[in-house]
């Protein structure tokens, strides 16, 4: 592996995630699966489409025709898999603020640095490691 | 043309273009302008606006004796059309002898406990909402006019800080949505500029009249942030900030919102 700065993300224990590999950032990517296994693209699509699980379509639009209400606060997810590598997509989902400190996109796999989190979400990541992998597996399939 | 006339003429032209620029510079929009035409019509037509039923109920409560003192609001204030005109445009405010601001509902509850010697009405109570709507309705179409009271500055500043601070599991601030992304679509919904122009509002999603506090709690829940307790001063601080930000916009109570 590269001799570049390899940063371990400070993550609080997430009960939902049977986490085997701590996410490591290399350049602008997290090269390795958070679970050590590949995700499931079909499950990932369902997560992205779900307004209360992935929440992605609140801000993004994407090639998910059956969801009529999509957001326009963020670029379309169409073509994300041709613009970004799997590792780049993973870092964007885990913690996009590593790439753009001012991003409004929530960090889906981070619990630190948050203020006044509602009690029932306290200490929990938005998605589990497995769900992050499913979403990444789906995004990779979004070629233009 | 004489030199003097020219100078006066130019002055007028500048004054006029300055005024136009001022008008042109104000691009603030009430949530009303972001609703569909059908809902705007429903709000404008008193016979179709469900909020007006609460205003009517409030009118009845206004002249109903209550509490140990057995006094009605009307016994002290007379006709609301005169005594309550403009009042809602300058709330929250610091009550006489007090040292911290109360919102309109808080003011109504002060009258209940101090003058009527009745119990406080709890937040989102139907009678409290009706009385608030009735009082605020007396200011319909009047511009929001926060009071000049320097004791309010620190509270307003606290509201501004809450508005700009990221919070919740989604790590968003009010400003991210309502300043930076107002007019864009969050899922299918146009993000309004968050002007407190119409409260209490009849919200179709609630099928009921609700307070600004209830609306703020919805936004907090949306970003998965811990809501403050119902009697917390934070809501008053945010309202002070929002009213200042909406200064000059017209009150619409009772507004309809989707």
Coordinates of C-alpha atoms in Angstrom, one line a residue:
Chain A
X1 CA 0.0 0.0 0.0
X2 CA 1.0 3.6 -0.6
X3 CA 3.3 5.3 1.9
X4 CA 0.9 8.2 2.0
X5 CA -0.9 9.5 5.0
X6 CA -3.3 6.7 6.0
X7 CA -5.8 8.0 8.5
X8 CA -7.9 5.9 10.7
X9 CA -11.4 7.5 11.2
X10 CA -12.3 8.0 14.8
X11 CA -15.5 6.1 15.0
X12 CA -17.5 5.4 18.1
X13 CA -18.7 1.9 18.4
X14 CA -21.8 1.4 16.2
X15 CA -24.1 -1.3 17.5
X16 CA -25.8 -1.9 14.1
X17 CA -22.5 -2.5 12.4
X18 CA -20.6 -5.8 12.7
X19 CA -17.5 -3.8 11.9
X20 CA -14.4 -5.9 11.0
X21 CA -12.2 -3.5 9.2
X22 CA -11.8 0.1 10.5
X23 CA -12.2 2.5 7.6
X24 CA -8.9 3.9 6.4
X25 CA -8.6 6.9 4.2
X26 CA -6.0 6.8 1.4
X27 CA -5.8 10.0 -0.7
X28 CA -9.5 10.8 -1.4
X29 CA -10.7 7.2 -1.1
X30 CA -11.5 4.5 1.4
X31 CA -10.2 1.7 -0.7
X32 CA -11.5 -1.3 1.4
X33 CA -15.0 -2.5 2.2
X34 CA -16.1 -1.5 5.7
X35 CA -17.3 -5.0 6.3
X36 CA -14.6 -6.9 4.3
X37 CA -17.3 -8.1 1.9
X38 CA -18.8 -6.5 -1.2
X39 CA -22.3 -4.9 -0.8
X40 CA -25.5 -5.7 -2.5
X41 CA -26.5 -3.2 -5.2
X42 CA -30.2 -4.1 -5.1
X43 CA -30.4 -3.5 -1.4
X44 CA -28.3 -0.3 -1.9
X45 CA -30.9 1.0 -4.4
X46 CA -33.7 0.5 -1.9
X47 CA -31.7 2.3 0.8
X48 CA -31.0 5.3 -1.6
X49 CA -34.7 5.4 -2.6
X50 CA -36.0 5.3 1.0
X51 CA -36.7 8.8 2.4
X52 CA -36.2 7.7 6.0
X53 CA -33.3 5.4 5.6
X54 CA -30.9 6.7 3.0
X55 CA -32.5 10.2 2.8
X56 CA -30.5 10.6 -0.4
X57 CA -33.4 11.8 -2.6
X58 CA -34.2 14.6 -0.1
X59 CA -31.2 16.4 -1.7
X60 CA -30.2 14.4 -4.8
X61 CA -32.1 13.3 -7.8
X62 CA -31.2 10.0 -9.3
X63 CA -32.3 7.4 -11.9
X64 CA -35.1 6.0 -9.6
X65 CA -38.2 6.7 -11.6
X66 CA -40.7 5.4 -9.1
X67 CA -39.7 8.0 -6.6
X68 CA -41.5 11.1 -7.9
X69 CA -40.3 13.5 -5.2
X70 CA -36.6 14.1 -5.6
X71 CA -34.4 17.0 -4.4
X72 CA -32.3 19.5 -6.2
X73 CA -29.9 20.6 -3.5
X74 CA -27.2 18.4 -4.8
X75 CA -25.9 16.9 -8.1
X76 CA -27.8 14.1 -9.7
X77 CA -26.6 10.6 -8.7
X78 CA -26.9 9.5 -12.4
X79 CA -23.4 8.7 -13.6
X80 CA -21.8 8.8 -10.2
X81 CA -20.2 5.4 -10.9
X82 CA -18.5 6.7 -14.0
X83 CA -17.3 9.9 -12.3
X84 CA -15.9 8.2 -9.2
X85 CA -14.2 5.0 -8.2
X86 CA -15.6 2.7 -5.6
X87 CA -13.2 3.9 -3.0
X88 CA -14.0 7.6 -3.7
X89 CA -17.7 6.9 -3.4
X90 CA -17.1 5.1 -0.1
X91 CA -15.4 8.1 1.4
X92 CA -18.1 10.4 0.2
X93 CA -20.7 8.3 1.9
X94 CA -18.7 7.7 5.1
X95 CA -17.7 11.3 5.6
X96 CA -17.8 13.8 2.8
X97 CA -16.5 16.6 5.1
X98 CA -13.0 15.0 4.6
X99 CA -13.2 16.3 1.0
X100 CA -15.1 19.5 1.5
X101 CA -15.3 20.8 5.0
X102 CA -18.4 22.9 4.3
X103 CA -20.4 20.2 2.6
X104 CA -24.0 19.9 3.6
X105 CA -24.1 16.2 2.9
X106 CA -24.3 14.3 6.2
X107 CA -21.5 11.9 7.1
X108 CA -23.3 8.6 7.0
X109 CA -20.7 6.7 9.0
X110 CA -19.5 9.0 11.7
X111 CA -20.7 9.8 15.2
X112 CA -18.2 12.4 16.3
X113 CA -18.4 16.2 15.9
X114 CA -22.2 16.4 16.1
X115 CA -24.2 18.7 18.3
X116 CA -27.6 18.1 20.0
X117 CA -28.3 14.8 18.3
X118 CA -31.8 13.5 19.2
X119 CA -31.7 10.9 22.0
X120 CA -32.9 8.0 19.8
X121 CA -30.1 8.6 17.3
X122 CA -27.3 9.4 19.8
X123 CA -24.1 7.5 19.2
X124 CA -25.5 5.9 16.1
X125 CA -24.3 6.3 12.6
X126 CA -27.0 7.1 9.9
X127 CA -26.2 3.9 8.0
X128 CA -24.5 0.7 9.3
X129 CA -21.3 -0.5 7.7
X130 CA -23.3 -3.0 5.7
X131 CA -25.7 -0.4 4.5
X132 CA -22.8 1.8 3.4
X133 CA -21.4 -1.1 1.4
X134 CA -24.8 -1.7 -0.2
X135 CA -25.1 1.9 -1.2
X136 CA -21.6 2.0 -2.6
X137 CA -22.3 -1.2 -4.6
X138 CA -25.4 0.5 -6.1
X139 CA -23.6 3.8 -6.9
X140 CA -20.8 1.9 -8.7
X141 CA -23.5 0.6 -11.2
X142 CA -24.6 4.1 -12.1
X143 CA -22.7 4.5 -15.3
X144 CA -24.0 7.2 -17.7
Chain B
X1 CA -32.6 74.6 -17.8
X2 CA -31.1 76.5 -14.9
X3 CA -28.3 75.0 -13.0
X4 CA -30.4 74.8 -9.9
X5 CA -33.2 73.0 -11.5
X6 CA -30.8 70.6 -13.0
X7 CA -29.4 69.8 -9.5
X8 CA -32.8 69.4 -8.0
X9 CA -33.8 67.3 -11.0
X10 CA -30.8 65.0 -10.7
X11 CA -31.5 64.8 -7.0
X12 CA -35.0 63.5 -7.7
X13 CA -33.8 61.0 -10.2
X14 CA -31.2 59.6 -7.7
X15 CA -33.8 59.6 -4.9
X16 CA -36.2 57.7 -7.2
X17 CA -33.6 55.2 -8.4
X18 CA -32.5 54.7 -4.8
X19 CA -36.0 54.0 -3.8
X20 CA -36.4 51.5 -6.7
X21 CA -33.1 49.8 -5.7
X22 CA -34.4 49.5 -2.2
X23 CA -37.6 47.9 -3.3
X24 CA -35.8 45.8 -5.8
X25 CA -33.3 44.6 -3.2
X26 CA -36.0 43.1 -1.0
X27 CA -36.5 39.7 -2.5
X28 CA -37.8 38.1 0.7
X29 CA -40.7 35.7 0.2
X30 CA -43.3 34.6 2.6
X31 CA -44.1 30.9 2.6
X32 CA -47.4 32.0 1.1
X33 CA -45.7 32.8 -2.2
X34 CA -44.2 29.3 -2.3
X35 CA -47.6 27.6 -2.1
X36 CA -49.7 26.6 -5.0
X37 CA -52.5 28.9 -6.2
X38 CA -55.2 26.7 -4.7
X39 CA -53.8 27.0 -1.2
X40 CA -53.3 30.8 -1.6
X41 CA -57.0 31.1 -2.5
X42 CA -57.9 29.0 0.5
X43 CA -55.9 31.3 2.8
X44 CA -57.4 34.4 1.2
X45 CA -61.0 33.3 1.4
X46 CA -62.2 33.6 5.0
X47 CA -65.1 31.2 4.3
X48 CA -62.7 28.6 3.0
X49 CA -59.8 29.1 5.4
X50 CA -60.1 26.6 8.3
X51 CA -57.9 28.8 10.5
X52 CA -60.9 31.2 10.6
X53 CA -62.9 28.8 12.7
X54 CA -60.2 29.1 15.4
X55 CA -60.2 32.9 15.1
X56 CA -64.0 32.7 15.7
X57 CA -63.5 30.4 18.7
X58 CA -60.8 32.9 20.0
X59 CA -63.3 35.7 19.6
X60 CA -65.8 33.9 21.9
X61 CA -63.1 33.1 24.4
X62 CA -62.1 36.8 24.4
X63 CA -65.3 37.8 26.0
X64 CA -65.7 34.8 28.3
X65 CA -65.2 35.3 32.0
X66 CA -62.8 32.9 33.6
X67 CA -60.5 32.2 36.5
X68 CA -60.8 33.2 40.2
X69 CA -61.1 36.8 39.1
X70 CA -64.0 35.9 36.8
X71 CA -62.8 38.4 34.2
X72 CA -62.7 38.1 30.5
X73 CA -60.0 39.5 28.2
X74 CA -62.6 42.0 27.0
X75 CA -63.2 43.3 30.6
X76 CA -59.7 44.7 30.6
X77 CA -58.9 45.3 26.9
X78 CA -62.3 46.1 25.4
X79 CA -62.8 45.5 21.7
X80 CA -59.8 43.6 20.3
X81 CA -60.1 45.2 16.9
X82 CA -58.8 48.4 18.5
X83 CA -56.8 47.3 21.5
X84 CA -55.0 44.3 19.8
X85 CA -54.3 45.9 16.5
X86 CA -50.6 45.7 15.7
X87 CA -49.8 43.9 18.9
X88 CA -48.7 40.6 17.2
X89 CA -46.3 42.6 14.9
X90 CA -44.1 43.5 17.9
X91 CA -43.9 40.1 19.7
X92 CA -41.9 38.5 21.3
X93 CA -41.5 41.3 23.8
X94 CA -40.4 41.9 27.4
X95 CA -43.5 42.3 29.7
X96 CA -43.7 45.2 32.1
X97 CA -41.7 44.4 35.2
X98 CA -40.1 41.4 33.5
X99 CA -36.6 40.8 32.4
X100 CA -37.0 38.2 29.6
X101 CA -39.1 38.1 26.4
X102 CA -42.3 36.1 26.1
X103 CA -44.0 35.2 22.9
X104 CA -47.6 36.1 22.3
X105 CA -48.8 32.8 23.8
X106 CA -46.7 33.5 26.9
X107 CA -48.2 37.0 27.1
X108 CA -51.8 35.5 27.0
X109 CA -50.8 33.1 29.7
X110 CA -49.5 35.9 31.8
X111 CA -52.9 37.6 31.5
X112 CA -54.5 34.4 32.6
X113 CA -52.4 33.9 35.7
X114 CA -52.0 37.5 36.8
X115 CA -55.2 39.1 35.8
X116 CA -57.8 36.3 35.4
X117 CA -56.1 34.2 38.1
X118 CA -56.7 31.1 35.9
X119 CA -54.4 28.2 35.1
X120 CA -51.8 28.5 32.3
X121 CA -52.9 26.9 29.1
X122 CA -50.4 24.2 28.0
X123 CA -48.6 24.5 24.7
X124 CA -50.7 23.6 21.6
X125 CA -53.8 23.7 23.7
X126 CA -56.8 24.4 21.4
X127 CA -58.0 27.4 23.4
X128 CA -54.6 28.9 23.6
X129 CA -54.1 28.6 19.9
X130 CA -57.5 30.1 19.2
X131 CA -56.9 33.1 21.5
X132 CA -53.4 33.6 19.9
X133 CA -54.9 33.4 16.4
X134 CA -57.7 35.8 17.3
X135 CA -55.2 38.4 18.7
X136 CA -52.7 37.9 15.8
X137 CA -55.6 38.2 13.3
X138 CA -56.1 41.8 14.5
X139 CA -52.8 42.6 12.9
X140 CA -53.4 40.8 9.5
X141 CA -51.8 42.7 6.6
X142 CA -49.7 44.8 9.0
X143 CA -45.9 44.8 8.6
X144 CA -43.9 42.9 11.2
X145 CA -42.3 45.6 13.4
X146 CA -40.0 44.3 16.2
X147 CA -39.8 46.7 19.1
X148 CA -36.7 48.8 19.7
X149 CA -35.7 47.4 23.1
X150 CA -32.0 46.8 23.6
X151 CA -32.7 44.3 26.4
X152 CA -33.8 42.0 23.5
X153 CA -30.5 42.1 21.7
X154 CA -28.8 39.3 23.6
X155 CA -31.9 37.1 23.2
X156 CA -32.1 37.8 19.5
X157 CA -28.4 37.1 19.2
X158 CA -28.9 33.7 20.9
X159 CA -31.6 33.0 18.3
X160 CA -29.3 33.9 15.5
X161 CA -26.6 31.6 16.8
X162 CA -29.1 28.7 17.1
X163 CA -30.2 29.4 13.5
X164 CA -26.7 29.2 12.1
X165 CA -25.3 26.4 14.2
X166 CA -25.3 22.9 12.7
X167 CA -27.1 20.3 14.8
X168 CA -28.7 16.9 14.8
X169 CA -27.5 13.6 13.3
X170 CA -27.8 15.1 9.8
X171 CA -25.6 18.0 10.9
X172 CA -27.5 20.7 9.2
X173 CA -28.4 24.3 10.3
X174 CA -31.5 26.3 9.8
X175 CA -29.5 28.7 7.6
X176 CA -28.3 25.9 5.3
X177 CA -31.9 25.1 4.3
X178 CA -33.6 28.5 4.7
X179 CA -30.9 30.9 3.6
X180 CA -28.6 28.9 1.3
X181 CA -31.1 26.6 -0.3
X182 CA -34.5 28.4 0.0
X183 CA -36.5 28.0 -3.2
X184 CA -34.9 24.7 -4.0
X185 CA -36.6 21.4 -3.5
X186 CA -36.1 19.1 -0.5
X187 CA -37.5 15.9 -2.0
X188 CA -40.7 17.3 -3.5
X189 CA -41.1 20.3 -1.2
X190 CA -40.0 23.8 -1.9
X191 CA -37.9 25.1 1.0
X192 CA -39.4 28.3 2.2
X193 CA -37.4 31.2 3.7
X194 CA -38.8 30.5 7.1
X195 CA -40.6 33.8 7.8
X196 CA -42.9 33.6 10.8
X197 CA -45.6 35.5 8.9
X198 CA -48.6 33.4 9.4
X199 CA -48.7 31.9 12.9
X200 CA -50.5 30.1 14.3
X201 CA -51.0 28.4 11.0
X202 CA -53.5 25.8 9.8
X203 CA -51.2 23.1 8.3
X204 CA -52.9 20.6 6.1
X205 CA -50.4 17.9 7.2
X206 CA -51.5 18.5 10.8
X207 CA -55.2 18.9 10.0
X208 CA -55.0 21.4 12.8
X209 CA -53.9 24.9 13.9
X210 CA -50.4 24.8 15.2
X211 CA -47.8 27.2 16.7
X212 CA -44.5 28.4 15.4
X213 CA -42.9 26.2 18.1
X214 CA -44.6 23.2 16.7
X215 CA -43.2 24.1 13.2
X216 CA -39.7 24.5 14.6
X217 CA -40.0 21.2 16.4
X218 CA -40.8 19.6 13.1
X219 CA -37.7 21.0 11.5
X220 CA -35.6 19.8 14.4
X221 CA -37.0 16.3 14.1
X222 CA -36.3 16.4 10.4
X223 CA -32.6 16.9 11.1
X224 CA -32.7 14.4 14.0
X225 CA -31.8 17.1 16.5
X226 CA -33.1 17.0 20.1
X227 CA -36.0 19.4 20.5
X228 CA -35.9 21.7 23.5
X229 CA -38.5 21.2 26.2
X230 CA -41.8 22.8 25.3
X231 CA -41.3 25.7 27.8
X232 CA -37.7 26.4 26.7
X233 CA -36.6 30.0 26.1
X234 CA -34.7 28.8 23.0
X235 CA -38.0 28.9 21.0
X236 CA -38.6 32.6 22.0
X237 CA -35.0 33.4 21.0
X238 CA -35.4 31.8 17.6
X239 CA -38.7 33.6 17.1
X240 CA -37.1 37.0 18.0
X241 CA -34.4 36.4 15.4
X242 CA -36.9 35.2 12.7
X243 CA -39.3 38.2 13.4
X244 CA -36.3 40.6 13.0
X245 CA -35.3 38.9 9.8
X246 CA -38.9 39.2 8.5
X247 CA -39.2 42.8 9.6
X248 CA -41.6 44.6 7.2
X249 CA -43.2 41.5 5.8
X250 CA -47.0 41.4 6.3
X251 CA -48.7 39.2 8.9
X252 CA -51.1 36.7 7.5
X253 CA -52.6 35.0 10.5
X254 CA -54.3 32.6 10.2
X255 CA -52.1 31.3 7.3
X256 CA -52.5 28.0 5.5
X257 CA -49.4 25.9 4.9
X258 CA -49.1 22.5 3.2

